[in-house]
């Protein structure tokens, strides 16, 4: 974050009582940049969502760009967000907005692909969010919006069965509560694939939580959805069911909904990426990390 072309007002870091030497590194940087870096160390390990809630009580700026310990921000992220705020003459203490930048997926082999949120700008945000077409990685949120949305911890207390998918709800609430959405055709957050708590979870617990999240989304945001949206939810729920209870009947039901959803997927989460719902769990990584990146590069070359 210190390589930003326009330095942020502050960098707030929470160390979750790590024992791997992270705190020593953080303290060293804080000593070098005392005016920018504000570092806090928990006395006990609070966990993912407790820390996400805690950081809201600490930061003092009026625009937040979040970055987990495994991920990165592109060097122009802060400048891109601030430039748009200046152009639109926004007041982040009053206006509820998101400056939506593109994201990058960084694969274990070092290759990168762009999650092109700008391509989704003409589609209602709640619909592309449902289809996982919109992924701005918590970048560019105004303080006014942040304060109007419940934390992941609060959502988890309401729906404990969704587990680590609680941040899925937060994304919906951000979009619904935002009075203004601005799309910027530049990269903000960099998501490092197959690391972190949610990415490495490949047990039944993951599919149970994911399925519960989509069922809860259907119930909570019912009034915002149409038949195509419900059809997509049916596909996800049936796909998770196949992962949990593999059989010909659950596979065939998933295939049925997959075919019915052709043309109903999003640009960033197309039909080919959703093929994993029809494959054994052991094949997911091959599709996700080998075949899909090739498809993305071919698509990108075709655009040019």
Coordinates of N, CA and C in Angstrom, one line a residue, residues 87-254:
X87 N -13.8 14.5 -9.4 CA -14.5 14.8 -10.7 C -16.0 14.9 -10.4
X88 N -16.5 14.0 -9.6 CA -18.0 14.0 -9.3 C -18.3 15.0 -8.1
X89 N -17.3 15.6 -7.5 CA -17.5 16.5 -6.4 C -18.3 15.9 -5.3
X90 N -17.9 14.7 -4.8 CA -18.6 13.9 -3.8 C -18.1 14.3 -2.4
X91 N -19.0 14.2 -1.5 CA -18.7 14.3 0.0 C -18.9 13.0 0.6
X92 N -17.8 12.3 1.0 CA -17.9 11.0 1.5 C -18.4 10.9 2.9
X93 N -18.5 12.0 3.6 CA -19.2 12.0 4.9 C -20.7 12.1 4.8
X94 N -21.2 12.5 3.6 CA -22.6 12.6 3.4 C -23.2 11.7 2.4
X95 N -22.5 11.6 1.2 CA -22.9 10.8 0.1 C -22.6 9.3 0.3
X96 N -23.6 8.5 0.1 CA -23.4 7.0 0.2 C -23.1 6.5 -1.2
X97 N -21.8 6.2 -1.4 CA -21.4 5.8 -2.8 C -20.3 4.7 -2.7
X98 N -20.2 4.1 -3.9 CA -19.0 3.1 -4.1 C -18.4 3.5 -5.4
X99 N -17.1 3.7 -5.4 CA -16.3 3.9 -6.6 C -15.8 2.5 -7.0
X100 N -16.5 1.9 -8.0 CA -16.3 0.5 -8.4 C -15.1 0.4 -9.4
X101 N -14.0 -0.2 -9.0 CA -12.9 -0.4 -9.9 C -12.9 -1.9 -10.3
X102 N -12.1 -2.2 -11.3 CA -11.9 -3.6 -11.7 C -11.1 -4.3 -10.6
X103 N -11.0 -5.6 -10.7 CA -10.2 -6.4 -9.8 C -9.3 -7.3 -10.6
X104 N -8.3 -7.8 -10.0 CA -7.4 -8.7 -10.6 C -7.4 -10.0 -9.8
X105 N -7.4 -11.1 -10.5 CA -7.2 -12.4 -9.8 C -5.8 -12.9 -10.1
X106 N -5.1 -13.1 -9.0 CA -3.7 -13.5 -9.0 C -3.6 -15.0 -8.7
X107 N -3.2 -15.8 -9.7 CA -3.2 -17.3 -9.6 C -1.9 -17.8 -8.9
X108 N -1.9 -19.0 -8.4 CA -0.8 -19.5 -7.6 C 0.5 -19.5 -8.5
X109 N 0.4 -19.6 -9.8 CA 1.5 -19.7 -10.7 C 2.0 -18.3 -11.1
X110 N 1.4 -17.2 -10.5 CA 1.8 -15.9 -10.8 C 1.1 -15.2 -11.9
X111 N 0.3 -15.9 -12.7 CA -0.4 -15.3 -13.8 C -1.6 -14.5 -13.2
X112 N -2.1 -13.6 -14.1 CA -3.2 -12.7 -13.6 C -4.3 -12.6 -14.7
X113 N -5.5 -12.5 -14.2 CA -6.7 -12.2 -15.1 C -7.5 -11.0 -14.5
X114 N -8.1 -10.2 -15.3 CA -8.9 -9.1 -14.9 C -10.3 -9.5 -14.6
X115 N -10.9 -9.1 -13.5 CA -12.3 -9.2 -13.2 C -12.9 -7.9 -13.6
X116 N -13.5 -7.8 -14.8 CA -13.8 -6.6 -15.4 C -15.2 -6.0 -15.0
X117 N -15.2 -5.4 -13.8 CA -16.5 -4.8 -13.3 C -17.1 -3.8 -14.3
X118 N -16.2 -3.1 -15.0 CA -16.6 -2.0 -15.9 C -17.5 -2.6 -17.0
X119 N -17.3 -3.8 -17.4 CA -18.2 -4.5 -18.4 C -19.6 -4.7 -17.9
X120 N -19.8 -4.7 -16.5 CA -21.1 -4.9 -15.9 C -21.9 -3.6 -15.6
X121 N -21.3 -2.5 -16.0 CA -21.9 -1.2 -15.5 C -23.3 -0.9 -16.0
X122 N -23.7 -1.5 -17.1 CA -25.1 -1.2 -17.6 C -26.2 -2.2 -17.0
X123 N -25.7 -3.1 -16.2 CA -26.6 -4.1 -15.6 C -26.9 -3.7 -14.2
X124 N -28.2 -3.8 -13.7 CA -28.5 -3.5 -12.3 C -27.5 -4.2 -11.4
X125 N -26.9 -3.5 -10.5 CA -25.8 -4.0 -9.7 C -26.2 -5.2 -8.8
X126 N -27.5 -5.2 -8.4 CA -27.9 -6.3 -7.5 C -28.0 -7.6 -8.3
X127 N -28.3 -7.5 -9.6 CA -28.4 -8.7 -10.4 C -27.1 -9.3 -10.7
X128 N -26.1 -8.4 -11.0 CA -24.8 -8.9 -11.3 C -24.1 -9.4 -10.0
X129 N -24.4 -8.8 -8.9 CA -23.9 -9.2 -7.6 C -24.4 -10.6 -7.3
X130 N -25.7 -10.9 -7.6 CA -26.3 -12.2 -7.3 C -25.5 -13.2 -8.1
X131 N -25.2 -12.9 -9.4 CA -24.5 -13.8 -10.3 C -23.0 -13.8 -10.1
X132 N -22.5 -13.2 -9.1 CA -21.1 -13.0 -8.8 C -20.3 -12.4 -10.0
X133 N -21.0 -11.5 -10.6 CA -20.3 -10.8 -11.7 C -19.7 -9.5 -11.3
X134 N -20.0 -9.1 -10.1 CA -19.4 -7.8 -9.5 C -18.6 -8.1 -8.3
X135 N -17.3 -7.7 -8.4 CA -16.4 -8.0 -7.3 C -15.4 -6.9 -7.2
X136 N -15.7 -5.9 -6.3 CA -14.9 -4.7 -6.2 C -14.0 -4.8 -5.0
X137 N -14.0 -5.9 -4.3 CA -13.0 -6.2 -3.2 C -13.0 -5.2 -2.1
X138 N -14.1 -4.6 -1.8 CA -14.2 -3.6 -0.7 C -13.4 -2.3 -0.9
X139 N -13.2 -2.0 -2.2 CA -12.5 -0.7 -2.5 C -13.5 0.4 -2.8
X140 N -13.2 1.6 -2.3 CA -13.9 2.8 -2.7 C -15.2 3.0 -2.1
X141 N -15.4 2.7 -0.8 CA -16.6 2.8 -0.1 C -16.6 4.1 0.8
X142 N -17.6 4.9 0.6 CA -17.7 6.2 1.4 C -18.0 5.8 2.9
X143 N -17.5 6.7 3.8 CA -17.8 6.5 5.2 C -19.3 6.5 5.5
X144 N -20.1 7.4 4.8 CA -21.5 7.4 5.0 C -22.2 6.1 4.6
X145 N -21.7 5.4 3.6 CA -22.2 4.1 3.2 C -21.8 3.1 4.2
X146 N -20.5 3.1 4.6 CA -20.0 2.1 5.6 C -20.8 2.1 6.8
X147 N -21.2 3.3 7.3 CA -21.9 3.4 8.6 C -23.3 3.0 8.5
X148 N -23.9 2.9 7.2 CA -25.3 2.5 7.1 C -25.5 1.0 6.9
X149 N -24.4 0.3 6.8 CA -24.4 -1.2 6.5 C -24.0 -2.0 7.7
X150 N -24.7 -3.0 8.0 CA -24.3 -3.9 9.1 C -23.0 -4.6 8.8
X151 N -22.3 -5.0 9.8 CA -21.0 -5.7 9.7 C -21.3 -7.2 9.4
X152 N -20.3 -7.9 8.9 CA -20.4 -9.4 8.6 C -20.8 -10.1 10.0
X153 N -20.2 -9.6 11.0 CA -20.4 -10.2 12.3 C -21.9 -10.2 12.7
X154 N -22.5 -9.0 12.4 CA -24.0 -8.9 12.7 C -24.8 -9.8 11.8
X155 N -24.4 -9.9 10.5 CA -25.2 -10.8 9.7 C -25.0 -12.3 10.1
X156 N -23.8 -12.6 10.6 CA -23.6 -14.0 11.0 C -24.4 -14.3 12.3
X157 N -24.6 -13.3 13.1 CA -25.4 -13.5 14.3 C -26.9 -13.7 13.9
X158 N -27.3 -13.2 12.8 CA -28.7 -13.4 12.3 C -28.9 -14.7 11.6
X159 N -27.8 -15.1 10.9 CA -27.9 -16.3 10.0 C -26.6 -17.1 10.2
X160 N -26.5 -17.8 11.4 CA -25.2 -18.5 11.7 C -24.9 -19.6 10.7
X161 N -25.9 -20.1 10.0 CA -25.6 -21.3 9.1 C -24.8 -20.9 7.9
X162 N -24.8 -19.5 7.6 CA -24.1 -19.1 6.3 C -22.5 -19.1 6.5
X163 N -22.1 -19.1 7.8 CA -20.6 -19.2 8.0 C -19.8 -18.1 7.4
X164 N -18.8 -18.5 6.7 CA -17.9 -17.5 6.1 C -18.5 -16.7 4.9
X165 N -19.7 -17.1 4.5 CA -20.4 -16.4 3.4 C -21.1 -15.1 3.9
X166 N -20.9 -14.8 5.2 CA -21.6 -13.6 5.7 C -21.2 -12.3 4.9
X167 N -20.0 -12.3 4.3 CA -19.6 -11.1 3.6 C -20.4 -11.0 2.3
X168 N -21.1 -12.1 1.8 CA -21.9 -12.0 0.6 C -23.1 -11.1 0.9
X169 N -23.7 -11.1 2.1 CA -24.8 -10.3 2.4 C -24.3 -8.8 2.5
X170 N -23.2 -8.6 3.0 CA -22.7 -7.2 3.2 C -22.6 -6.6 1.8
X171 N -22.2 -7.3 0.8 CA -22.1 -6.8 -0.6 C -23.5 -6.4 -1.1
X172 N -24.5 -7.2 -0.8 CA -25.9 -6.8 -1.2 C -26.3 -5.5 -0.5
X173 N -26.0 -5.4 0.8 CA -26.5 -4.3 1.5 C -25.7 -3.0 1.1
X174 N -24.5 -3.1 0.7 CA -23.7 -2.0 0.2 C -24.4 -1.5 -1.1
X175 N -24.7 -2.4 -2.0 CA -25.3 -2.0 -3.3 C -26.7 -1.3 -3.1
X176 N -27.5 -2.0 -2.2 CA -28.9 -1.5 -1.9 C -28.8 -0.1 -1.3
X177 N -27.9 0.1 -0.3 CA -27.9 1.3 0.4 C -27.1 2.4 -0.3
X178 N -26.3 2.1 -1.3 CA -25.6 3.1 -2.0 C -26.5 4.0 -2.8
X179 N -26.4 5.3 -2.7 CA -27.2 6.2 -3.5 C -26.6 6.4 -4.9
X180 N -25.3 6.2 -5.0 CA -24.6 6.4 -6.2 C -23.5 5.3 -6.4
X181 N -23.4 4.8 -7.6 CA -22.4 3.8 -8.0 C -21.6 4.4 -9.2
X182 N -20.3 4.5 -9.1 CA -19.5 5.0 -10.2 C -18.5 3.9 -10.6
X183 N -18.5 3.6 -11.9 CA -17.6 2.6 -12.4 C -16.4 3.2 -13.0
X184 N -15.2 2.8 -12.6 CA -14.0 3.3 -13.1 C -13.2 2.2 -13.8
X185 N -12.8 2.4 -15.0 CA -12.1 1.3 -15.8 C -10.6 1.3 -15.5
X186 N -10.3 1.0 -14.3 CA -8.9 0.8 -13.8 C -9.0 -0.3 -12.7
X187 N -7.8 -0.9 -12.4 CA -7.8 -2.0 -11.5 C -7.6 -1.4 -10.1
X188 N -8.3 -2.0 -9.1 CA -8.2 -1.6 -7.7 C -7.6 -2.8 -6.9
X189 N -8.4 -3.7 -6.4 CA -8.0 -4.8 -5.6 C -7.4 -5.9 -6.3
X190 N -6.5 -6.6 -5.7 CA -5.9 -7.8 -6.3 C -6.2 -9.0 -5.4
X191 N -6.9 -10.0 -5.9 CA -7.3 -11.1 -5.0 C -6.4 -12.3 -5.3
X192 N -5.7 -12.7 -4.3 CA -4.8 -13.9 -4.4 C -5.6 -15.2 -4.3
X193 N -5.7 -15.9 -5.3 CA -6.6 -17.1 -5.3 C -5.9 -18.3 -4.5
X194 N -6.8 -19.1 -4.0 CA -6.5 -20.3 -3.3 C -5.6 -20.1 -2.0
X195 N -5.7 -19.0 -1.4 CA -5.1 -18.7 -0.1 C -6.2 -18.1 0.8
X196 N -5.9 -18.0 2.1 CA -6.9 -17.4 3.0 C -7.9 -18.4 3.5
X197 N -8.7 -18.0 4.4 CA -9.7 -18.9 5.1 C -10.7 -19.4 4.2
X198 N -11.4 -18.6 3.4 CA -12.5 -19.0 2.6 C -12.0 -19.8 1.4
X199 N -10.9 -19.5 0.8 CA -10.4 -20.1 -0.4 C -10.0 -21.6 -0.2
X200 N -9.3 -21.8 0.9 CA -8.8 -23.2 1.1 C -9.9 -24.1 1.7
X201 N -11.0 -23.6 2.0 CA -12.1 -24.5 2.6 C -12.8 -25.2 1.5
X202 N -12.6 -26.6 1.4 CA -13.2 -27.4 0.4 C -13.9 -28.5 0.9
X203 N -14.4 -28.4 2.1 CA -15.2 -29.5 2.8 C -16.6 -29.3 2.6
X204 N -17.4 -30.2 3.1 CA -18.9 -30.1 3.0 C -19.4 -28.8 3.7
X205 N -18.7 -28.4 4.7 CA -19.0 -27.2 5.4 C -19.1 -26.0 4.5
X206 N -18.2 -25.9 3.5 CA -18.2 -24.8 2.5 C -19.5 -24.8 1.7
X207 N -19.9 -26.0 1.2 CA -21.1 -26.1 0.4 C -22.4 -25.9 1.2
X208 N -22.4 -26.3 2.4 CA -23.6 -26.1 3.3 C -23.7 -24.6 3.5
X209 N -22.6 -23.9 3.8 CA -22.7 -22.5 4.1 C -23.1 -21.7 2.8
X210 N -22.5 -22.1 1.7 CA -22.8 -21.4 0.4 C -24.3 -21.6 0.0
X211 N -24.8 -22.8 0.2 CA -26.2 -23.1 -0.1 C -27.1 -22.3 0.8
X212 N -26.8 -22.3 2.1 CA -27.6 -21.5 3.0 C -27.6 -20.1 2.7
X213 N -26.5 -19.5 2.3 CA -26.3 -18.1 1.9 C -27.3 -17.8 0.8
X214 N -27.3 -18.6 -0.3 CA -28.2 -18.3 -1.4 C -29.7 -18.4 -1.1
X215 N -30.0 -19.4 -0.2 CA -31.4 -19.5 0.2 C -31.8 -18.3 1.1
X216 N -30.9 -17.8 1.9 CA -31.1 -16.6 2.7 C -31.2 -15.4 1.9
X217 N -30.4 -15.3 0.8 CA -30.4 -14.1 -0.1 C -31.8 -14.1 -0.8
X218 N -32.3 -15.3 -1.2 CA -33.6 -15.4 -1.9 C -34.7 -14.8 -1.0
X219 N -34.6 -15.2 0.3 CA -35.6 -14.8 1.2 C -35.5 -13.3 1.6
X220 N -34.3 -12.8 1.8 CA -34.1 -11.5 2.3 C -34.3 -10.4 1.2
X221 N -33.9 -10.7 0.0 CA -34.0 -9.7 -1.1 C -35.0 -10.1 -2.2
X222 N -36.0 -10.9 -1.8 CA -37.0 -11.4 -2.7 C -37.6 -10.3 -3.6
X223 N -37.9 -9.1 -3.0 CA -38.6 -8.1 -3.8 C -37.7 -7.5 -4.9
X224 N -36.4 -7.7 -4.8 CA -35.5 -7.1 -5.8 C -35.3 -8.1 -7.1
X225 N -35.8 -9.3 -7.0 CA -35.5 -10.3 -8.0 C -36.6 -10.6 -8.9
X226 N -36.3 -11.1 -10.1 CA -37.3 -11.5 -11.1 C -37.1 -13.0 -11.3
X227 N -37.8 -13.5 -12.3 CA -37.8 -15.0 -12.6 C -36.4 -15.5 -13.0
X228 N -35.7 -14.7 -13.7 CA -34.3 -15.1 -14.1 C -33.4 -15.2 -12.9
X229 N -33.6 -14.2 -12.0 CA -32.8 -14.2 -10.8 C -33.1 -15.5 -9.9
X230 N -34.3 -15.8 -9.8 CA -34.7 -17.0 -9.0 C -34.2 -18.3 -9.7
X231 N -34.2 -18.3 -11.0 CA -33.7 -19.4 -11.8 C -32.2 -19.6 -11.5
X232 N -31.5 -18.5 -11.4 CA -30.0 -18.6 -11.1 C -29.8 -19.2 -9.7
X233 N -30.6 -18.7 -8.8 CA -30.5 -19.2 -7.4 C -30.8 -20.7 -7.3
X234 N -31.8 -21.1 -8.1 CA -32.2 -22.5 -8.1 C -31.0 -23.4 -8.6
X235 N -30.3 -22.8 -9.6 CA -29.1 -23.5 -10.1 C -28.0 -23.7 -9.1
X236 N -27.7 -22.6 -8.3 CA -26.7 -22.6 -7.3 C -27.1 -23.6 -6.2
X237 N -28.3 -23.5 -5.8 CA -28.8 -24.4 -4.7 C -28.7 -25.9 -5.1
X238 N -29.1 -26.2 -6.3 CA -29.0 -27.5 -6.8 C -27.5 -28.0 -7.0
X239 N -26.7 -27.1 -7.5 CA -25.3 -27.4 -7.6 C -24.6 -27.7 -6.3
X240 N -24.9 -26.9 -5.3 CA -24.4 -27.2 -3.9 C -24.9 -28.5 -3.4
X241 N -26.2 -28.8 -3.8 CA -26.8 -30.1 -3.3 C -26.0 -31.3 -3.9
X242 N -25.6 -31.1 -5.2 CA -24.8 -32.2 -5.8 C -23.5 -32.4 -5.2
X243 N -22.9 -31.3 -4.7 CA -21.6 -31.4 -4.0 C -21.8 -32.1 -2.7
X244 N -22.9 -31.9 -2.0 CA -23.2 -32.4 -0.7 C -23.7 -33.9 -0.8
X245 N -24.5 -34.2 -1.8 CA -25.1 -35.5 -2.0 C -24.9 -36.0 -3.4
X246 N -23.7 -36.3 -3.8 CA -23.5 -36.7 -5.2 C -24.3 -38.0 -5.6
X247 N -25.1 -37.8 -6.6 CA -25.9 -38.9 -7.1 C -26.3 -38.5 -8.5
X248 N -26.9 -39.5 -9.3 CA -27.3 -39.2 -10.6 C -28.5 -38.2 -10.6
X249 N -29.4 -38.3 -9.6 CA -30.5 -37.4 -9.6 C -30.1 -36.0 -9.2
X250 N -29.2 -35.8 -8.3 CA -28.8 -34.4 -7.9 C -27.9 -33.8 -9.1
X251 N -27.1 -34.7 -9.8 CA -26.4 -34.2 -10.9 C -27.3 -33.8 -12.1
X252 N -28.3 -34.6 -12.4 CA -29.2 -34.3 -13.5 C -30.0 -33.1 -13.2
X253 N -30.4 -32.9 -11.9 CA -31.1 -31.7 -11.6 C -30.3 -30.4 -11.8
X254 N -29.0 -30.5 -11.4 CA -28.1 -29.4 -11.7 C -27.9 -29.2 -13.1

